[in-house]
Tab-separated table of C-alpha atoms in Angstrom:
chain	number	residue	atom	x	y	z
Q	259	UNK	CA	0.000	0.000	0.000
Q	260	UNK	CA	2.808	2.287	0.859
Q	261	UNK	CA	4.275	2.074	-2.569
Q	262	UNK	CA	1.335	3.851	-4.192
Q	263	UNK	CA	1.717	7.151	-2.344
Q	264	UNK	CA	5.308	6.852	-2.603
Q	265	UNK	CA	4.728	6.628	-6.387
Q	266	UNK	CA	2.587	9.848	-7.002
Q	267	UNK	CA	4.456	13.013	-7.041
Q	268	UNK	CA	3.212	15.921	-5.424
Q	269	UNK	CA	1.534	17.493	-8.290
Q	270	UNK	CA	-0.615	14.635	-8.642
Q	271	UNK	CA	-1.350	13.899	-4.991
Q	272	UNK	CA	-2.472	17.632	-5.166
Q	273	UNK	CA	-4.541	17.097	-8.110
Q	274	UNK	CA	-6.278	14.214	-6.486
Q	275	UNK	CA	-6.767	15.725	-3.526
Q	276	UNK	CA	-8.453	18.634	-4.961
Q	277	UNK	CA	-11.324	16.335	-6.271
Q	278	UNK	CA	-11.931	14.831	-3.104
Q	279	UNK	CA	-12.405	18.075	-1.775
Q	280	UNK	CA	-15.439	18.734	-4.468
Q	281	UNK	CA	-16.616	15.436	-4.153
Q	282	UNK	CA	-16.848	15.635	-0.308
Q	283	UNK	CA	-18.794	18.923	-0.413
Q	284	UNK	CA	-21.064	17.308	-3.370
Q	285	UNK	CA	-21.466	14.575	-0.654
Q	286	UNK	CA	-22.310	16.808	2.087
Q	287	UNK	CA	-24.880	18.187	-0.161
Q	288	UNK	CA	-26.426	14.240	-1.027
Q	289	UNK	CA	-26.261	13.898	2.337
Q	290	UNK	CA	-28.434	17.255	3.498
Q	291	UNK	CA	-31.013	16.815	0.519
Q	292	UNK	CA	-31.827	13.005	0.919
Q	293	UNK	CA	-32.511	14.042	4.716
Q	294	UNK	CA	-34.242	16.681	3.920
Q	295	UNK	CA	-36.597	15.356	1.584
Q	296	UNK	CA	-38.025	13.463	4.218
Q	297	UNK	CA	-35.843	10.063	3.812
Q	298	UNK	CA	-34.319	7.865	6.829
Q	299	UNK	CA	-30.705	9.478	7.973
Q	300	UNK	CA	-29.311	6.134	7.257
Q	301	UNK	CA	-30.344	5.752	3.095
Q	302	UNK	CA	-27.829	8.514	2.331
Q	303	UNK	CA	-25.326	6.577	4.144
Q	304	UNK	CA	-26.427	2.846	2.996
Q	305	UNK	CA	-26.354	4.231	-0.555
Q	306	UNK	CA	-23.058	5.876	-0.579
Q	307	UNK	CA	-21.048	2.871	0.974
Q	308	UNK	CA	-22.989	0.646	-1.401
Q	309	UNK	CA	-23.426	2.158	-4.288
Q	310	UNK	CA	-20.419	4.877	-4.177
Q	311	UNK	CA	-21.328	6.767	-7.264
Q	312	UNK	CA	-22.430	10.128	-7.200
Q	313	UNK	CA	-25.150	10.678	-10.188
Q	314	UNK	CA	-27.086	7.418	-9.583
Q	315	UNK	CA	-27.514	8.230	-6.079
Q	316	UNK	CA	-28.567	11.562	-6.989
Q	317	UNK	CA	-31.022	9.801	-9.320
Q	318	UNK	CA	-32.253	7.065	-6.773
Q	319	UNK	CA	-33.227	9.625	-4.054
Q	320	UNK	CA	-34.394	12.027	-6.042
Q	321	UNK	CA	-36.918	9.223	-7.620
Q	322	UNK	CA	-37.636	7.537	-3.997
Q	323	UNK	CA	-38.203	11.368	-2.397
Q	324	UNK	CA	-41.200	12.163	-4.771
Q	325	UNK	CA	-42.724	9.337	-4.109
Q	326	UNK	CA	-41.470	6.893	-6.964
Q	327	UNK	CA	-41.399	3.082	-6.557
Q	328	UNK	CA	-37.501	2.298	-5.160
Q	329	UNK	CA	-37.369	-0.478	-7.177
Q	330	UNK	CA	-37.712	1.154	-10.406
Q	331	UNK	CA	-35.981	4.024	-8.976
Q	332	UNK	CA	-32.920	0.845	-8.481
Q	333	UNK	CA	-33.354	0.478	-12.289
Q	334	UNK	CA	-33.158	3.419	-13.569
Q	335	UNK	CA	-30.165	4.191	-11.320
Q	336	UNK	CA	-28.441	0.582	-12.911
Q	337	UNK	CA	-28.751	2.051	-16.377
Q	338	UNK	CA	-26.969	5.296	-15.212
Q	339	UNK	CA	-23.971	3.145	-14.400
Q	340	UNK	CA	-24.081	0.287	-16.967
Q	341	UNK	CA	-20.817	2.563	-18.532
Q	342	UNK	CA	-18.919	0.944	-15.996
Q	343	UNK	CA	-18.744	-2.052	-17.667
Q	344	UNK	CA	-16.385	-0.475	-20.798
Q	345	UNK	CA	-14.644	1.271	-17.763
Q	346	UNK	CA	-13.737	-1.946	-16.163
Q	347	UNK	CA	-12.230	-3.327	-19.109
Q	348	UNK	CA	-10.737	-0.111	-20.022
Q	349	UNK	CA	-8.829	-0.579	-16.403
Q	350	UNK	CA	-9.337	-3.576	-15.164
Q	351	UNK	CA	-5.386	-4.708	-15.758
Q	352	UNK	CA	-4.679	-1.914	-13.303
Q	353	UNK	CA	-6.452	-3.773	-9.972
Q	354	UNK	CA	-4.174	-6.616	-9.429
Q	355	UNK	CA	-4.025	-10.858	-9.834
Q	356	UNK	CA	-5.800	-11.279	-6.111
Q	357	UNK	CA	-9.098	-11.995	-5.674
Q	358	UNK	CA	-9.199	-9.150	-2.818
Q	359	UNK	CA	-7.958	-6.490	-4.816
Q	360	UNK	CA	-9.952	-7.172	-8.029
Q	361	UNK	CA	-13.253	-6.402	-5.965
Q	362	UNK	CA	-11.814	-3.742	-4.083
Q	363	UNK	CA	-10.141	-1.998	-6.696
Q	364	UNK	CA	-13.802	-2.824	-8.614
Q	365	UNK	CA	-16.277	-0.883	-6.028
Q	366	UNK	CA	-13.665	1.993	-6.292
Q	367	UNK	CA	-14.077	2.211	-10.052
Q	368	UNK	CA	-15.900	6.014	-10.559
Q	369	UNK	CA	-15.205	8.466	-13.266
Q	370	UNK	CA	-12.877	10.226	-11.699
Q	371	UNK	CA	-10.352	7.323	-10.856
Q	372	UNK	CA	-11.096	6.079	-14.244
Q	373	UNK	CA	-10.441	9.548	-15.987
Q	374	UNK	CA	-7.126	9.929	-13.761
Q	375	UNK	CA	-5.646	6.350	-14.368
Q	376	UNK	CA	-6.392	6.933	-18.401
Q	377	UNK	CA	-4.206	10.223	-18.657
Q	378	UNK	CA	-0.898	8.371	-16.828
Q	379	UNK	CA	1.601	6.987	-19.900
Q	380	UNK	CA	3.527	4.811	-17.017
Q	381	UNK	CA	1.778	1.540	-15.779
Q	382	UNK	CA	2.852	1.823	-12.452
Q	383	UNK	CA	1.659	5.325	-11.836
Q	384	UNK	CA	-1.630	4.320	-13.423
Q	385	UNK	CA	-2.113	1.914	-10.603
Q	386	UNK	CA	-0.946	4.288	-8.399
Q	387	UNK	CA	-3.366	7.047	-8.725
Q	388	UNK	CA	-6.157	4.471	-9.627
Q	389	UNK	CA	-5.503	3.345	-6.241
Q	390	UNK	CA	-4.645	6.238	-4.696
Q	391	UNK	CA	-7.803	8.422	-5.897
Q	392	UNK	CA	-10.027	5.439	-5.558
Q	393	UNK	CA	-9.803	5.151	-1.447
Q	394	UNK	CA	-9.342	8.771	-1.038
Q	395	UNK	CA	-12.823	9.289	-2.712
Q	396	UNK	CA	-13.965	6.840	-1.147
Q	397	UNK	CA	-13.309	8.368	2.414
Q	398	UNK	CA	-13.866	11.499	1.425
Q	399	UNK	CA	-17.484	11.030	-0.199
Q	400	UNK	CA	-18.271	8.715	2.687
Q	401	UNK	CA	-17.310	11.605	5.079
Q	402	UNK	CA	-19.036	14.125	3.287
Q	403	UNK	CA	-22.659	12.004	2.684
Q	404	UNK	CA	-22.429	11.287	6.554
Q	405	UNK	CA	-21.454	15.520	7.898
Q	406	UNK	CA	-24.516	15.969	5.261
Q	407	UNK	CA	-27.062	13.615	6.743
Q	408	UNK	CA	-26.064	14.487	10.455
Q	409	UNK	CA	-25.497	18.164	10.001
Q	410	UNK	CA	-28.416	19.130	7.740
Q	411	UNK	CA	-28.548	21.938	5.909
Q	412	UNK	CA	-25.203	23.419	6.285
Q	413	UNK	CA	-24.535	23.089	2.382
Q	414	UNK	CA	-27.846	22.614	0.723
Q	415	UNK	CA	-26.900	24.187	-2.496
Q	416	UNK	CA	-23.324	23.446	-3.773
Q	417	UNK	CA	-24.549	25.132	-6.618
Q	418	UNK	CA	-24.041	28.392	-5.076
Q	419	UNK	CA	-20.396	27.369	-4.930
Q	420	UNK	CA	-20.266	26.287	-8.797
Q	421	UNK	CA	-19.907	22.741	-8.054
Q	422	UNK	CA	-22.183	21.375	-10.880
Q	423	UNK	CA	-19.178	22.936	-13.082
Q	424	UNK	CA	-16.375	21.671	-10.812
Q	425	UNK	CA	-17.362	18.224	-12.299
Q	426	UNK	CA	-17.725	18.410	-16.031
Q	427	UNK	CA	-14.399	20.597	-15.571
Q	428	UNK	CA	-12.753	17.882	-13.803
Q	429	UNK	CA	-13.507	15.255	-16.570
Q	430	UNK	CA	-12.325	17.757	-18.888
Q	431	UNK	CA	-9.358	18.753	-17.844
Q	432	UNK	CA	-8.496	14.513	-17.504
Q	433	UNK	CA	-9.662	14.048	-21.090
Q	434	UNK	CA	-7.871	16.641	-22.876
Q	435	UNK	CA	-4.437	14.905	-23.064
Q	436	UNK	CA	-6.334	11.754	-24.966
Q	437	UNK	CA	-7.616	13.950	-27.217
Q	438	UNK	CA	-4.525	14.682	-28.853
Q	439	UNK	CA	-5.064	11.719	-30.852
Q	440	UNK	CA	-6.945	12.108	-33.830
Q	441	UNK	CA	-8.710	8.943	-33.685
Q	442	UNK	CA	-9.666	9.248	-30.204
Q	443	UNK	CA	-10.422	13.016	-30.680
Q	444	UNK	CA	-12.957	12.708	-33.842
Q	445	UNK	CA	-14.487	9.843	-31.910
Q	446	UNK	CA	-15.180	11.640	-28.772
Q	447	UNK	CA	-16.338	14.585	-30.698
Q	448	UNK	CA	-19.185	12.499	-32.485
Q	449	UNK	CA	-19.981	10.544	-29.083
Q	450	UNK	CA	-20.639	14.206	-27.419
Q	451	UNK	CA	-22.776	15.380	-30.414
Q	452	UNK	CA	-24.800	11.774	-30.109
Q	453	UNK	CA	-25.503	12.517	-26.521
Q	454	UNK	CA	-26.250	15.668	-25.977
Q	455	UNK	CA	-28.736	15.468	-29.005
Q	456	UNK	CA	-30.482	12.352	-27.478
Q	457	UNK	CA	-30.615	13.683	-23.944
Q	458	UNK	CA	-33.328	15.776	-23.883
Q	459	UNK	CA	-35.423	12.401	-25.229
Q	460	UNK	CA	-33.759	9.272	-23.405
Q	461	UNK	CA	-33.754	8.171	-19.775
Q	462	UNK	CA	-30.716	9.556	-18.139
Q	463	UNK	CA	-27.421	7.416	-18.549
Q	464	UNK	CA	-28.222	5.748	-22.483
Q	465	UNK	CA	-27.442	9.007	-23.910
Q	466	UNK	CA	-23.771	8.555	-22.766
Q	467	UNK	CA	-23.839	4.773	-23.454
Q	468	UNK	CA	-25.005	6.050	-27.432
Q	469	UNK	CA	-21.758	8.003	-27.287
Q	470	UNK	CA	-20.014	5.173	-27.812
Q	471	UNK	CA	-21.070	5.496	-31.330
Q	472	UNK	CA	-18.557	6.998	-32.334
Q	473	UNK	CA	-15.928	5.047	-32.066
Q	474	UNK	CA	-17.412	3.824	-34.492
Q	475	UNK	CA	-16.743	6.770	-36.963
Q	476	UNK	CA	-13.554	7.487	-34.880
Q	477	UNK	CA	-12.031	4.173	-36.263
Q	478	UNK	CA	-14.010	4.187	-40.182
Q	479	UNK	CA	-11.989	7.649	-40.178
Q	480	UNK	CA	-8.761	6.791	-39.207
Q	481	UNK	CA	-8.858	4.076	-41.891
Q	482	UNK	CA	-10.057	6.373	-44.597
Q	483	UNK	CA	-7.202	8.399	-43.426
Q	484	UNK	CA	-4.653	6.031	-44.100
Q	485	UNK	CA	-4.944	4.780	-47.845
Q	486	UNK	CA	-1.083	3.965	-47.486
Q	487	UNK	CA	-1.606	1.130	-45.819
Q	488	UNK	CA	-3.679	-0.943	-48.529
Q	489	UNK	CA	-2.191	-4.239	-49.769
Q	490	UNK	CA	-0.113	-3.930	-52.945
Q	491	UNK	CA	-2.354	-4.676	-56.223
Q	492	UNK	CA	-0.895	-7.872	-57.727
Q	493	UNK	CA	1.438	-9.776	-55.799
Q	494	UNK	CA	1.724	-12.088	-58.823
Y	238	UNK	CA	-42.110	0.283	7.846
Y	239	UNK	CA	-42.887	-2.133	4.536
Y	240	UNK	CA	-41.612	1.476	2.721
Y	241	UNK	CA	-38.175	1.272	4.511
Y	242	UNK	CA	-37.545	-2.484	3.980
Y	243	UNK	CA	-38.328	-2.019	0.154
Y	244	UNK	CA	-35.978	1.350	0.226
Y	245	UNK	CA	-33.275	-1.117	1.954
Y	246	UNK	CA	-33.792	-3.686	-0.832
Y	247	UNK	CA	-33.881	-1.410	-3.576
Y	248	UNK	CA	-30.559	0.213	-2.590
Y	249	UNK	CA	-28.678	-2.963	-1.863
Y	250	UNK	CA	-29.931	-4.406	-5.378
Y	251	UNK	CA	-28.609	-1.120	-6.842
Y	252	UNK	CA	-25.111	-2.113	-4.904
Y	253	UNK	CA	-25.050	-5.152	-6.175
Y	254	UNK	CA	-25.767	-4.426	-9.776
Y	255	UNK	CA	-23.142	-1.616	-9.979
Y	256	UNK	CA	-21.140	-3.694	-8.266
Y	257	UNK	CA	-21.607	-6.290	-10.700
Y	258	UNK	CA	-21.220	-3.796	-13.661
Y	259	UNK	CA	-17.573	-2.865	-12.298
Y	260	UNK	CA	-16.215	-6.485	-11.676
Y	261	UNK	CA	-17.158	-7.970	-15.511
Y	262	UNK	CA	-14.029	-6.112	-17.125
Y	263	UNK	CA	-11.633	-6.966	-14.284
Y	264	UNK	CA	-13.089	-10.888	-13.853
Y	265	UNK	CA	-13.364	-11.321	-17.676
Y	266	UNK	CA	-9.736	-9.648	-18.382
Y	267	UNK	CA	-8.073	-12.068	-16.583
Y	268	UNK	CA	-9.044	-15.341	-18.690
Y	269	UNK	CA	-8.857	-13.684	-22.252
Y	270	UNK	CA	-5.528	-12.187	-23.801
Y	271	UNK	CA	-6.477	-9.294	-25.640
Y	272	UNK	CA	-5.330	-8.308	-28.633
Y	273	UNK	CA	-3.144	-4.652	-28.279
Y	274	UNK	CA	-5.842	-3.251	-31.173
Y	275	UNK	CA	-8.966	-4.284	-29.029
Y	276	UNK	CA	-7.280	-2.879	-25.679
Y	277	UNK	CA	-6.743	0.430	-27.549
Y	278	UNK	CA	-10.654	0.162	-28.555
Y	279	UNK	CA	-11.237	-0.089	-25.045
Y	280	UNK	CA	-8.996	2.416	-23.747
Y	281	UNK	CA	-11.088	5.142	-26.610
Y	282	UNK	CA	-14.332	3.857	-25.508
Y	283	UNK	CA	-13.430	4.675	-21.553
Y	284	UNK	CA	-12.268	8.280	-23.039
Y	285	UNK	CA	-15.310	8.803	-25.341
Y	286	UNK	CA	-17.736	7.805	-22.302
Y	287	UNK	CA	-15.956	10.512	-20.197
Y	288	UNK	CA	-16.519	12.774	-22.656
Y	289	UNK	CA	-19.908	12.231	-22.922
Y	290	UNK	CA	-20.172	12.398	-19.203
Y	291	UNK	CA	-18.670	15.685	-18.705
Y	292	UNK	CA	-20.407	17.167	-22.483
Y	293	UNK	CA	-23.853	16.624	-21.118
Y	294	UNK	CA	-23.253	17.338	-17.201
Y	295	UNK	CA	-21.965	20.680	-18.792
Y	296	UNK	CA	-25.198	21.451	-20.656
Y	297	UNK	CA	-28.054	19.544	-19.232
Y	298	UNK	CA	-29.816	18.669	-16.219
Y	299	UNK	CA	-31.777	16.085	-17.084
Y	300	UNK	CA	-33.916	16.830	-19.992
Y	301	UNK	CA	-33.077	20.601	-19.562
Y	302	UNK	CA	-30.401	23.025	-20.744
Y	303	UNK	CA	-28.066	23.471	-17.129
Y	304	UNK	CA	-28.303	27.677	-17.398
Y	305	UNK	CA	-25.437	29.768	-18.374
Y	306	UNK	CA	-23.743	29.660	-15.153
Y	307	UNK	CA	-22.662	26.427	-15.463
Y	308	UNK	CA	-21.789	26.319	-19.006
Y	309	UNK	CA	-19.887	29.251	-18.829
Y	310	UNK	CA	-18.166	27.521	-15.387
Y	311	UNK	CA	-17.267	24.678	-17.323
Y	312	UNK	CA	-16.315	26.738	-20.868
Y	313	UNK	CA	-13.789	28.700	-18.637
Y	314	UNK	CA	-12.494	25.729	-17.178
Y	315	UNK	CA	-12.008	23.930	-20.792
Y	316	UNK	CA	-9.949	26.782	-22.101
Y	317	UNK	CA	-7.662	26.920	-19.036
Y	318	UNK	CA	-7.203	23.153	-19.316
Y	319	UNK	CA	-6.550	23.696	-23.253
Y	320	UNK	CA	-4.054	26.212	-22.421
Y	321	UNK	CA	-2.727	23.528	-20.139
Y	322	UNK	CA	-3.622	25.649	-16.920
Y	323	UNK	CA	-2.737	23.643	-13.722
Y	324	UNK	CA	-4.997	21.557	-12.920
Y	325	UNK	CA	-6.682	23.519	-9.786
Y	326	UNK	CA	-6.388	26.624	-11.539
Y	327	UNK	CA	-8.920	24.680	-14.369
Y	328	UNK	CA	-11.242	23.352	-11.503
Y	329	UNK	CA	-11.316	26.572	-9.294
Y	330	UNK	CA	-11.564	28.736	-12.533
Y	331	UNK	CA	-14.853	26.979	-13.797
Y	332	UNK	CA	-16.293	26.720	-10.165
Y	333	UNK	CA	-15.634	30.365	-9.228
Y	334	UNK	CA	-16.870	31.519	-12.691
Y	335	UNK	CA	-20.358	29.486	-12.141
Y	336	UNK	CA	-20.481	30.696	-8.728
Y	337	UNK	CA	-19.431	34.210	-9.360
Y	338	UNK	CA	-22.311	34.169	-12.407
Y	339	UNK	CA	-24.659	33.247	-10.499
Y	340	UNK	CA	-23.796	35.638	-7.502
Y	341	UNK	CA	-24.891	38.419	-10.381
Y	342	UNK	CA	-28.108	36.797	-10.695
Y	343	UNK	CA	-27.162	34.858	-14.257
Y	344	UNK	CA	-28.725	31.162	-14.004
């Protein structure tokens, strides 16, 4: 365990630690609304040890609070997070051989671990910050959901603050460097064009799923691209 | 009290199904050698779903356009990041810009 701090410079351990710090006041914020809309203190609590990802929690509470059934409200929140799957095989040679650390290092899979690991060229400080960003959001978003539900309505609207931006600005910032590649770059490009013009139609998390999409223009492009390549015409 | 045992169910099933959603990659990688062309794939796919993330949590809430506030938050932020701003600088510029926004009454 010691290795993986030792690995991350300071920069990054700084970096990381910064997004814990929005994700904790998100989480006091989960924590304060699911209380205050009336649900048990513990559900906040249950959901964020459980569950441990932000937008389908949101989604869940939101859905039990006015009055929805919980286990459609389950379902709906499972479709938001079905683009773990392509995450976990994205990252999944990151976790480990044990059978300990491939479920660990599984429940701490969340965008922002994923997004961090993907921008690190050297395999061992991928696992390092996977690692490293996965348990400190994990503390920290654990912390924050529990100040939330015990404390109220100390932070109510993180809004105020500009956290809704904090977090799209966060998977920016991560994505940029990948984007350098042309490939990768036209695909993403088409993938955020598919989803943002399905959103306002499709039950939340398939619009981002769609986005995959593109990869599929992404890769027909990078082949047009490269006529070079072709097999001679007559090897006779 | 039938309400908080379904609630308790409900949450534990979504657990377990995230939970299950995570483990497939790690659990299937392990018995299957991939190919360095489909492990690129997969490596694209994980950037073009973060993408997507972070296009529509800029723009939408839900069905609905986010306001300006955040857009403009998260615009900021992009062109500090593209003009490879430290890191904080990129996340405090888009939050204080949303906050600051909406501190003048934008939405």
């Amino acid at each position: 365990m010691r290795s993986i701090w030792r690995t991350l410079d300071e920069g990054l351990a700084r970096d990381v630690a910064l997004v814990c710090l929005a994700d904790a006041i998100v989480g006091v914020s989960f924590g304060a609304i699911t209380v205050s809309s009336g649900l048990p203190v513990w559900l906040p609590m249950l959901l964020s040890v459980a569950v441990f990802a932000g937008a389908a929690q949101f989604m869940f509470v939101g859905l039990v609070a006015s009055g929805g059934n919980p286990i459609a409200a389950a379902v709906t929140g499972l479709l938001v997070n079905v683009r773990h799957v392509p995450f976990g095989f994205a990252v999944g040679d990151l976790l480990g051989k044990g059978w300990a650390r491939r479920v660990a290092g599984s429940h701490l899979m969340v965008d922002e671990t994923v997004a961090f690991a993907l921008v690190q060229r050297d395999p061992e400080r991928r696992r390092a910050v996977y690692w490293a960003c996965g348990i400190s959001l994990f503390v920290c978003w654990n912390l924050g959901v529990m100040i939330g539900a015990f404390g109220g309505s100390v932070v109510n609207d993180t809004d105020a603050f500009g956290m809704d931006a904090a977090f799209p600005a966060v998977l920016l910032a991560l994505v940029l460097p990948s984007l350098r590649d042309a490939a990768t770059r036209r695909a993403s490009l088409v993938g955020v064009v598919i989803a943002l013009a399905t959103a306002p139609f499709l039950s939340a998390g398939l619009p981002v799923l769609l986005a995959l999409l593109g990869l599929g223009v992404g890769l027909t492009g990078r082949r047009e691209g490269k006529p070079v390549q072709a097999e001679p015409e007559t090897a006779s | 009290m039938t309400g908080s045992t379904s609630i308790v169910l409900a949450a534990i099933l979504l657990g377990a199904g995230t939970f299950a959603f995570r483990f497939a990659g790690p659990a299937l990688r392990t018995r299957v050698e991939l190919p360095a062309g489909v492990e690129r794939l997969l490596v694209v796919a994980a950037v073009v779903l973060l993408a997507a993330l972070g296009g529509t949590a800029s723009l939408l809430d839900g069905h609905h356009f986010a306001g300006i506030a955040r857009a403009a938050g998260v615009g900021v932020g992009g062109v500090l990041a593209w003009r490879r701003a430290p890191f904080v600088v990129v996340v405090m510029g888009a939050a204080a810009t949303a906050a600051g926004l909406r501190l003048l009454g934008v939405p």
